[in-house]
Every structure is written in C-alpha cells, then in structure tokens.
Amino acid sequence: MTVVGRGVAGALLVVLLLLSASVQSQERGVTPTEVVIGTSQPLTGPASFWGIPVTGGMDAYVKLANEGGGINGRKIRLVALDDGYQPTRAVANVRELVESTGVFAIVGLLGSANAFAVRDYMVEKKVIWINPLADASMWTGFKGKQYLFVTYVSYTDEGRLLTEYAAKTLGMTTFAVFYQNDLFGKKGLTGVKRGADATKTRIVATVPYEVTDRDYSGHAVKLRESKADAVVLYSTPTAAAQVVKEMAKIGYRPRLISTSALADPAMFALAGEAWNDVILAAYFPLPGTDSKVDEVVATIAKGNPALARAPINAVAGVSFVEPFLEGLRRTGPTLTRDKFVAAMETIKNWDGDVVRGVTFGPDRRHGVTRIYIVKTEGGQFKRLTPDIAYPVGF
Amino acid sequence: MELLAQYGVVGLATGSLYALVALGIVLLYRTSRVLNFAHGDLATFATFICYTFLTQLRVPFGVAVVATFAAAVVIGAGFYFLILRPARETTLLGRVIITLGFALVLNGVAIQLWGADVRPFPFPLSDARVYHLGGVVISQISLGTTAAALALMAALYGLVQHTRVGLAMRAVSQHLIAAQVLGIPARRIFVLTWGLAAMLGAAAGILLAPTALLDPFMMLDPFLKGFSAAVLGGIDSMPGAVIGGLLLGLLEALFGGYVSVQFKTTLAFGIIIAVLIVRPEGLLGREFKRRV
C-alpha cells in the first residue's frame, strides 16, 4: 500500500469511527426529523373490537400532531403490529419493534396478560413505555418502572369501587362474577371480592371463560343458578354481549355491572336490548358528555369514519398517546430517553384533550387514580357519581 | 332436576348446531374421503354474504338465506371444480392440505372485505322472548335454530337415503370406478356434494351468528367441535354425525354445569380420545371396507 493509499485508508477509518460514534450517541428511534413509536394490538381475533379503534384513534391523533408540523420539528411515526390478543405474539412484536424497527417508545400495548408477558423485556431493554392497556395494579411494588408511565385504570380498584357502589347505593347483596380467565379478569375479580368484603356482601358465583370460547350457554346457566342480584362482567365486549344474550335466553336478567373497558356505545348494538341500565365505570369524559372529547371524535373521524362507530375506544386510543406527545413537547429539541423521562416527571395535574388531571413525578408513574360511575339508559350514558379517587399505587 | 333439564335443553340446542357442522364434514368425507378444513371458513364467508344481503341490500330474511345458500353452493362446487378436481392426481393428504389453504384464503378475503371487527347479526327471532316449560326456560331463538337444524338434518337424510341422487352419492362413496361403469355421473355427484356441504355450513353459520356474533373467526370453535362430533359419531356415518353432535353439546353442558366450566372443552376432547381408543371407528361408524 502506498503512503497516499495509507493516508486515504486512515482518513476513512477516522470517518467510520466518527460515524459509528454519532450513531451510538443517537437515541434509538429518533432522527432530526422523526420519532418512531410502536404498539402491539389485537387487530384480529377476540379483542379486535378494542384493538382496531384504539389503534385507529392513536394513529389519527398522531397524524393530527404531524399535520400541525410535528413536535419540536419531528414528525411521529406509529408502527402498529397485530398480536391477535396472544401474549406470545405480543412478545415477538415488541422484540421486532425494539430490535428491528428501532422504536423510541412503545405506546399502548393492549391486554393485561400481554403487558405482563413483555414487561421484563421492556425493563431489560430500558424501553420507554407509555400506557400499557393493562390492569394498573400489576405495577404496584414493581421495581423496574423507571421508563413506565400509566394513565390507565386499575381494575382492582375499579372492581372494588363498582361493587361498593352497587352494594351501598343500589342495595345489591349478592354478586356473581363472569370474568376472563387471565390477568385482566382475575384482577377485576380481586377488586369485586375486596368490594364485597368491604360492604359485607357476598359473591355467590365466579364463572370464568377462555378468550377462545365461543359458546357461553353453559356459563349463562351457571350464572342464573347463582341467583345473584348482580352479575359483574370482566370480559371482552364479544364475550359480554354473548353471555348477556345467553342469560336473556334463559330468562335471567340480573343487574349488570361492568368495567370501563366495556363502556362503549357499540355494546348497544352487540348486546341489544339487554344492555340497558348497566352500571359501568369510566375514567375519562365519555363521548357525548364533554365538548372537547366530542370535538376530538369529530376531528379524528374525518380521516377514518369507522372511528365514529366506536367512539370510546377511539378516544381511549387518543388518551393513551396524548401523554406521550405532551412529554415530547416538554422535552424540547434534544430528545433522549432520560431527558424525556425528566420531562414526563414535570407533568402535574395536566389536562389533555381526552384524559384529565394527569400527574407524574420522580416517584410517581400512576398518572390517573380515579373513576366515576355511569349507567346506560336508552342507548346513552348517564353519569351517576362525581369522581371517586383511589390510592396511588406506584 | 330442573337444573339438569335446563342443562339438557341448552346442551341439545348447542349440540344441534355442532351436528349440522359435523354433517357437512361427514357428507364430504363419505363421498370424497377428503377432510375439508375449509368447512368452517366457508360457513363464515357465507354468513358474511348473508349479512351483506340483510344489512346492505336490505332484502327480507328468507330471500337473503336462499341467496346465501345459492352463493355457498357456487363457492363449494366451484372450489371442487376449479381447484380440487384439477389437483386430483395429488395424494389424499395433498387434497386435505389444499382445503386448509382454501380456508386461509377465505379467511383473508373475509377480513379484507368485511374487516375483523365483531358485528351483531340480524335475525328474525328474538333472544329476549322466552318460553317456560316447567322450570326450564327456552328462548324463541334457541327453539327456532334447533328446529331449523333438525329440519335440515331430516331433509338431508331424506335426500341421501330416499332419492336417486342420494343413491348415486352412496354408490360413488362406495366404489367410484364401479359407479362410473354403471353410468353414474361421478363428477356431477362430487360437485353436488361439495355444493350441499357448503350449504349446510352456511346454514350452521347463519344459525350460530345471532348469538355467537359475526366476525371472520366465528366458526373456529364450532368447526373444531363439529369435527370432533363427526369423529365421535363415526366419520363416515351421517346418523353418527348427528348423534355425535348432540352428545357432545349435551356432555359439554353437563360437565360445564356440574364439574367445571373451565375444562368443558378439554373434557369434550378427552371423551373423544376415550371413545376412539375403545371404538376406533366412532360410535356409529363402520370399519371402512370397500366391497370388491
């Protein structure tokens, strides 16, 4: 090799080293013009009823931010993968998003069991995770919460408060629980048990179902046999609609109580006339009850008219992504994971377009800790209580 | 006792739909020895067609059902004629795999055309109107779907056992070459069988959809149950399919009611394994021997 050749080779080596150093210092998923975020959702299968509008709402709201010029000069790109509501596929999706797509953060990820399946990986890889749509109480006592921020509801507290309300205000004395046989349903069941203990009422039947079940006639007979005053549903919309129909088919019409995950107008179409006078929890203003939320629905439905048919899940999607966007705004132009976390920790009693009163802090990752109770009446939601607070869990 | 009767009624209502699915599978198996894995997806696809007739074109229910049956016959017969028959040189296993591929194609097309979300299926009978027979409660819709399923089974039995077409179907299933030598148009019989099986699937889908709710994966569980019912009853016996279906529905309901609702599906398959160990040909099946 000539001296000139050696010089050129040396220069190239220096350039390569500099390049690799700059690549290393650059945050994963962040370029000067773009931030890439990812989510894993049930876009097919038994929970697609949630996954499709939630993802649609997230996507529409991100697009809206991009149309306004992005945040700090960066456009946001959302990569959504389908997990069919299966934890194993959620794990594969998250690995792909982090290791192959290279996302800055995971936003959303629907399903308590799915979130549980990926959580160790998220901690190990130090992935920023905004709003796993999973029972929030699963983070209580959890150590690796540095990069985690949650505004989602705690099913344990929700189930407890719903049961207490039904016992104290509606005079229910016996409860049966129809629940999904996974973390989501079991956390709800735990909540109902705590509520029953607190009010000296009784749980007379607990009837689990599997996400793959399609026939709920046997479950309905079991629920009827319990003769409970009220049946509490911790299930997918499909399972709830079917078991309610099956109960009606054998002449059993107890008071129905259910999670905020089923506070969706689409249930009126799925479950029909049986979905009347149902007691439900909510933790953000429901469409039709708040002008700002209605405005969001109207805006996002312009680009994706299907979202207007599932407005609550669509605005829930918005509520999952908006704290992330607020964090980006607060971080400023230099975007790193730690700067982002520090910016998120400054969020105090913040109102988004959908989610309200969010507070994070250096020791607080549980952003919203309250629900309120509504009932369905003639295809509408009627608010029954003011906000009911529960303890900050983590 | 009342509770037992209630589980019985619920189980038989579910079982009659399993039986309908099983019949479609058995009908094809008897004639062509092909296990049709596309049966469930074809049923779902046909149910979506019916849904489109009802909600988009707003035709009366009866018309929508007849039009759906016609569409199902065309799809089923078309699949045989255009895909399976040209591939007749492949092994039996190869043909079974082709049906599996067809199932995936149908599922994909259904998701593309109608989306993956869950829809309520309009049905002329009410699930809220119930009849009390002693302590047993049965809804109008359960009564209607069970009666419709039983009527379809009876009609199929009549067709296969008491008509010339049925005789030809039985002859083809017994010995294809001998049937052809005797002048039976075997190809037409195959087309007819595939069409009929698809129609049975469509009927099962339409009867299931009002309570199971319609989405592209609706028939996954009922197809597996129907398939198990067919194996339980004897995969080449039509009465076996009916008895297998009713029995499976009944056992599931009773086990779910008295033992564990969590393990009722597991139990169904446990029983099937037990039956197959004791009686490999199924309850009413015969050990298959071709007459020579």
mmCIF file with all atom_site columns, C-alpha atoms in Angstrom, chain A residues 43-46 48-49 52 179 181 206-210 212-219 221-222 224-225 237-239 241-242 245-246 248-251 253 269-271 273 309, chain B residues 3 6-7 10 14 18 111 116-120 126-128 130 135-139 141-142 210-215 217-218 221-222 252-253 256-259 261-262 264-265:
data_model
loop_
_atom_site.group_PDB
_atom_site.id
_atom_site.type_symbol
_atom_site.label_atom_id
_atom_site.label_alt_id
_atom_site.label_comp_id
_atom_site.label_asym_id
_atom_site.label_entity_id
_atom_site.label_seq_id
_atom_site.pdbx_PDB_ins_code
_atom_site.Cartn_x
_atom_site.Cartn_y
_atom_site.Cartn_z
_atom_site.occupancy
_atom_site.B_iso_or_equiv
_atom_site.pdbx_formal_charge
_atom_site.auth_seq_id
_atom_site.auth_comp_id
_atom_site.auth_asym_id
_atom_site.auth_atom_id
_atom_site.pdbx_PDB_model_num
ATOM 1  C CA . LEU A 1 43  ? -56.096 -6.122  15.290 1.00 0.00 ? 43  LEU A CA 1
ATOM 2  C CA . THR A 1 44  ? -57.610 -9.559  14.688 1.00 0.00 ? 44  THR A CA 1
ATOM 3  C CA . GLY A 1 45  ? -59.144 -12.159 16.983 1.00 0.00 ? 45  GLY A CA 1
ATOM 4  C CA . PRO A 1 46  ? -61.345 -11.943 20.044 1.00 0.00 ? 46  PRO A CA 1
ATOM 5  C CA . SER A 1 48  ? -60.062 -6.812  17.775 1.00 0.00 ? 48  SER A CA 1
ATOM 6  C CA . PHE A 1 49  ? -63.192 -4.972  18.807 1.00 0.00 ? 49  PHE A CA 1
ATOM 7  C CA . ILE A 1 52  ? -58.891 -1.725  15.849 1.00 0.00 ? 52  ILE A CA 1
ATOM 8  C CA . TYR A 1 179 ? -64.539 -12.999 34.090 1.00 0.00 ? 179 TYR A CA 1
ATOM 9  C CA . ASN A 1 181 ? -59.553 -16.400 32.775 1.00 0.00 ? 181 ASN A CA 1
ATOM 10 C CA . THR A 1 206 ? -67.429 -16.900 39.906 1.00 0.00 ? 206 THR A CA 1
ATOM 11 C CA . VAL A 1 207 ? -67.659 -18.070 36.318 1.00 0.00 ? 207 VAL A CA 1
ATOM 12 C CA . PRO A 1 208 ? -64.511 -17.860 34.181 1.00 0.00 ? 208 PRO A CA 1
ATOM 13 C CA . TYR A 1 209 ? -64.326 -18.158 30.409 1.00 0.00 ? 209 TYR A CA 1
ATOM 14 C CA . GLU A 1 210 ? -61.425 -18.573 27.988 1.00 0.00 ? 210 GLU A CA 1
ATOM 15 C CA . THR A 1 212 ? -61.137 -18.721 22.679 1.00 0.00 ? 212 THR A CA 1
ATOM 16 C CA . ASP A 1 213 ? -64.607 -19.746 23.924 1.00 0.00 ? 213 ASP A CA 1
ATOM 17 C CA . ARG A 1 214 ? -67.461 -19.172 21.555 1.00 0.00 ? 214 ARG A CA 1
ATOM 18 C CA . ASP A 1 215 ? -70.358 -20.798 23.321 1.00 0.00 ? 215 ASP A CA 1
ATOM 19 C CA . TYR A 1 216 ? -71.495 -19.177 26.573 1.00 0.00 ? 216 TYR A CA 1
ATOM 20 C CA . SER A 1 217 ? -74.763 -21.023 27.137 1.00 0.00 ? 217 SER A CA 1
ATOM 21 C CA . GLY A 1 218 ? -73.304 -23.118 29.970 1.00 0.00 ? 218 GLY A CA 1
ATOM 22 C CA . HIS A 1 219 ? -71.811 -20.039 31.626 1.00 0.00 ? 219 HIS A CA 1
ATOM 23 C CA . VAL A 1 221 ? -76.954 -21.294 33.202 1.00 0.00 ? 221 VAL A CA 1
ATOM 24 C CA . LYS A 1 222 ? -74.320 -21.256 35.945 1.00 0.00 ? 222 LYS A CA 1
ATOM 25 C CA . ARG A 1 224 ? -78.569 -17.947 36.610 1.00 0.00 ? 224 ARG A CA 1
ATOM 26 C CA . GLU A 1 225 ? -78.230 -20.773 39.100 1.00 0.00 ? 225 GLU A CA 1
ATOM 27 C CA . PRO A 1 237 ? -67.150 -6.953  24.508 1.00 0.00 ? 237 PRO A CA 1
ATOM 28 C CA . THR A 1 238 ? -67.869 -10.058 22.434 1.00 0.00 ? 238 THR A CA 1
ATOM 29 C CA . ALA A 1 239 ? -67.973 -12.366 25.440 1.00 0.00 ? 239 ALA A CA 1
ATOM 30 C CA . ALA A 1 241 ? -72.571 -9.436  24.639 1.00 0.00 ? 241 ALA A CA 1
ATOM 31 C CA . GLN A 1 242 ? -72.876 -13.171 24.153 1.00 0.00 ? 242 GLN A CA 1
ATOM 32 C CA . LYS A 1 245 ? -77.755 -12.653 25.373 1.00 0.00 ? 245 LYS A CA 1
ATOM 33 C CA . GLU A 1 246 ? -77.470 -16.226 26.637 1.00 0.00 ? 246 GLU A CA 1
ATOM 34 C CA . ALA A 1 248 ? -81.657 -13.385 28.481 1.00 0.00 ? 248 ALA A CA 1
ATOM 35 C CA . LYS A 1 249 ? -82.351 -16.578 26.502 1.00 0.00 ? 249 LYS A CA 1
ATOM 36 C CA . ILE A 1 250 ? -82.903 -18.484 29.736 1.00 0.00 ? 250 ILE A CA 1
ATOM 37 C CA . GLY A 1 251 ? -84.871 -15.699 31.362 1.00 0.00 ? 251 GLY A CA 1
ATOM 38 C CA . ARG A 1 253 ? -81.954 -10.637 33.896 1.00 0.00 ? 253 ARG A CA 1
ATOM 39 C CA . ALA A 1 269 ? -75.629 -2.893  19.032 1.00 0.00 ? 269 ALA A CA 1
ATOM 40 C CA . LEU A 1 270 ? -73.809 -6.067  20.109 1.00 0.00 ? 270 LEU A CA 1
ATOM 41 C CA . ALA A 1 271 ? -75.819 -6.941  23.206 1.00 0.00 ? 271 ALA A CA 1
ATOM 42 C CA . GLU A 1 273 ? -81.880 -4.539  24.468 1.00 0.00 ? 273 GLU A CA 1
ATOM 43 C CA . ARG A 1 309 ? -68.734 3.867   15.214 1.00 0.00 ? 309 ARG A CA 1
ATOM 44 C CA . LEU B 2 3   ? -81.343 -27.658 36.548 1.00 0.00 ? 3   LEU B CA 1
ATOM 45 C CA . GLN B 2 6   ? -82.070 -26.819 31.747 1.00 0.00 ? 6   GLN B CA 1
ATOM 46 C CA . TYR B 2 7   ? -78.539 -28.037 31.026 1.00 0.00 ? 7   TYR B CA 1
ATOM 47 C CA . VAL B 2 10  ? -79.063 -25.774 26.455 1.00 0.00 ? 10  VAL B CA 1
ATOM 48 C CA . THR B 2 14  ? -75.790 -26.157 21.027 1.00 0.00 ? 14  THR B CA 1
ATOM 49 C CA . TYR B 2 18  ? -72.459 -28.976 16.165 1.00 0.00 ? 18  TYR B CA 1
ATOM 50 C CA . ILE B 2 111 ? -61.092 -9.872  6.638  1.00 0.00 ? 111 ILE B CA 1
ATOM 51 C CA . ALA B 2 116 ? -62.077 -8.151  11.550 1.00 0.00 ? 116 ALA B CA 1
ATOM 52 C CA . ASP B 2 117 ? -64.459 -6.410  13.920 1.00 0.00 ? 117 ASP B CA 1
ATOM 53 C CA . VAL B 2 118 ? -67.412 -8.122  15.551 1.00 0.00 ? 118 VAL B CA 1
ATOM 54 C CA . ARG B 2 119 ? -70.909 -7.465  14.271 1.00 0.00 ? 119 ARG B CA 1
ATOM 55 C CA . PRO B 2 120 ? -74.370 -8.248  15.556 1.00 0.00 ? 120 PRO B CA 1
ATOM 56 C CA . SER B 2 126 ? -85.927 -12.788 19.495 1.00 0.00 ? 126 SER B CA 1
ATOM 57 C CA . ASP B 2 127 ? -83.437 -13.924 22.104 1.00 0.00 ? 127 ASP B CA 1
ATOM 58 C CA . ALA B 2 128 ? -85.291 -11.975 24.751 1.00 0.00 ? 128 ALA B CA 1
ATOM 59 C CA . VAL B 2 130 ? -88.575 -16.888 26.393 1.00 0.00 ? 130 VAL B CA 1
ATOM 60 C CA . GLY B 2 135 ? -88.793 -24.875 35.364 1.00 0.00 ? 135 GLY B CA 1
ATOM 61 C CA . VAL B 2 136 ? -86.965 -24.979 32.058 1.00 0.00 ? 136 VAL B CA 1
ATOM 62 C CA . VAL B 2 137 ? -86.609 -21.796 30.073 1.00 0.00 ? 137 VAL B CA 1
ATOM 63 C CA . ILE B 2 138 ? -86.004 -21.764 26.347 1.00 0.00 ? 138 ILE B CA 1
ATOM 64 C CA . SER B 2 139 ? -85.831 -18.713 24.135 1.00 0.00 ? 139 SER B CA 1
ATOM 65 C CA . ILE B 2 141 ? -84.234 -18.081 19.059 1.00 0.00 ? 141 ILE B CA 1
ATOM 66 C CA . SER B 2 142 ? -82.910 -21.350 20.561 1.00 0.00 ? 142 SER B CA 1
ATOM 67 C CA . PRO B 2 210 ? -77.128 -14.268 16.117 1.00 0.00 ? 210 PRO B CA 1
ATOM 68 C CA . THR B 2 211 ? -75.679 -15.431 19.441 1.00 0.00 ? 211 THR B CA 1
ATOM 69 C CA . ALA B 2 212 ? -72.047 -16.104 18.541 1.00 0.00 ? 212 ALA B CA 1
ATOM 70 C CA . LEU B 2 213 ? -71.813 -12.659 16.829 1.00 0.00 ? 213 LEU B CA 1
ATOM 71 C CA . LEU B 2 214 ? -70.248 -12.418 13.399 1.00 0.00 ? 214 LEU B CA 1
ATOM 72 C CA . ASP B 2 215 ? -66.542 -11.976 12.802 1.00 0.00 ? 215 ASP B CA 1
ATOM 73 C CA . PHE B 2 217 ? -63.124 -16.205 13.255 1.00 0.00 ? 217 PHE B CA 1
ATOM 74 C CA . MET B 2 218 ? -66.664 -17.077 14.287 1.00 0.00 ? 218 MET B CA 1
ATOM 75 C CA . ASP B 2 221 ? -64.574 -23.266 17.721 1.00 0.00 ? 221 ASP B CA 1
ATOM 76 C CA . PRO B 2 222 ? -67.823 -24.632 16.208 1.00 0.00 ? 222 PRO B CA 1
ATOM 77 C CA . GLU B 2 252 ? -70.249 -30.151 27.446 1.00 0.00 ? 252 GLU B CA 1
ATOM 78 C CA . ALA B 2 253 ? -73.253 -28.513 29.060 1.00 0.00 ? 253 ALA B CA 1
ATOM 79 C CA . GLY B 2 256 ? -69.653 -27.339 32.463 1.00 0.00 ? 256 GLY B CA 1
ATOM 80 C CA . GLY B 2 257 ? -72.630 -27.208 34.794 1.00 0.00 ? 257 GLY B CA 1
ATOM 81 C CA . TYR B 2 258 ? -71.734 -29.831 37.344 1.00 0.00 ? 258 TYR B CA 1
ATOM 82 C CA . VAL B 2 259 ? -67.970 -30.182 37.232 1.00 0.00 ? 259 VAL B CA 1
ATOM 83 C CA . VAL B 2 261 ? -66.983 -24.774 33.129 1.00 0.00 ? 261 VAL B CA 1
ATOM 84 C CA . GLN B 2 262 ? -63.272 -24.061 32.702 1.00 0.00 ? 262 GLN B CA 1
ATOM 85 C CA . LYS B 2 264 ? -65.518 -28.311 29.406 1.00 0.00 ? 264 LYS B CA 1
ATOM 86 C CA . THR B 2 265 ? -63.681 -28.091 26.082 1.00 0.00 ? 265 THR B CA 1
#
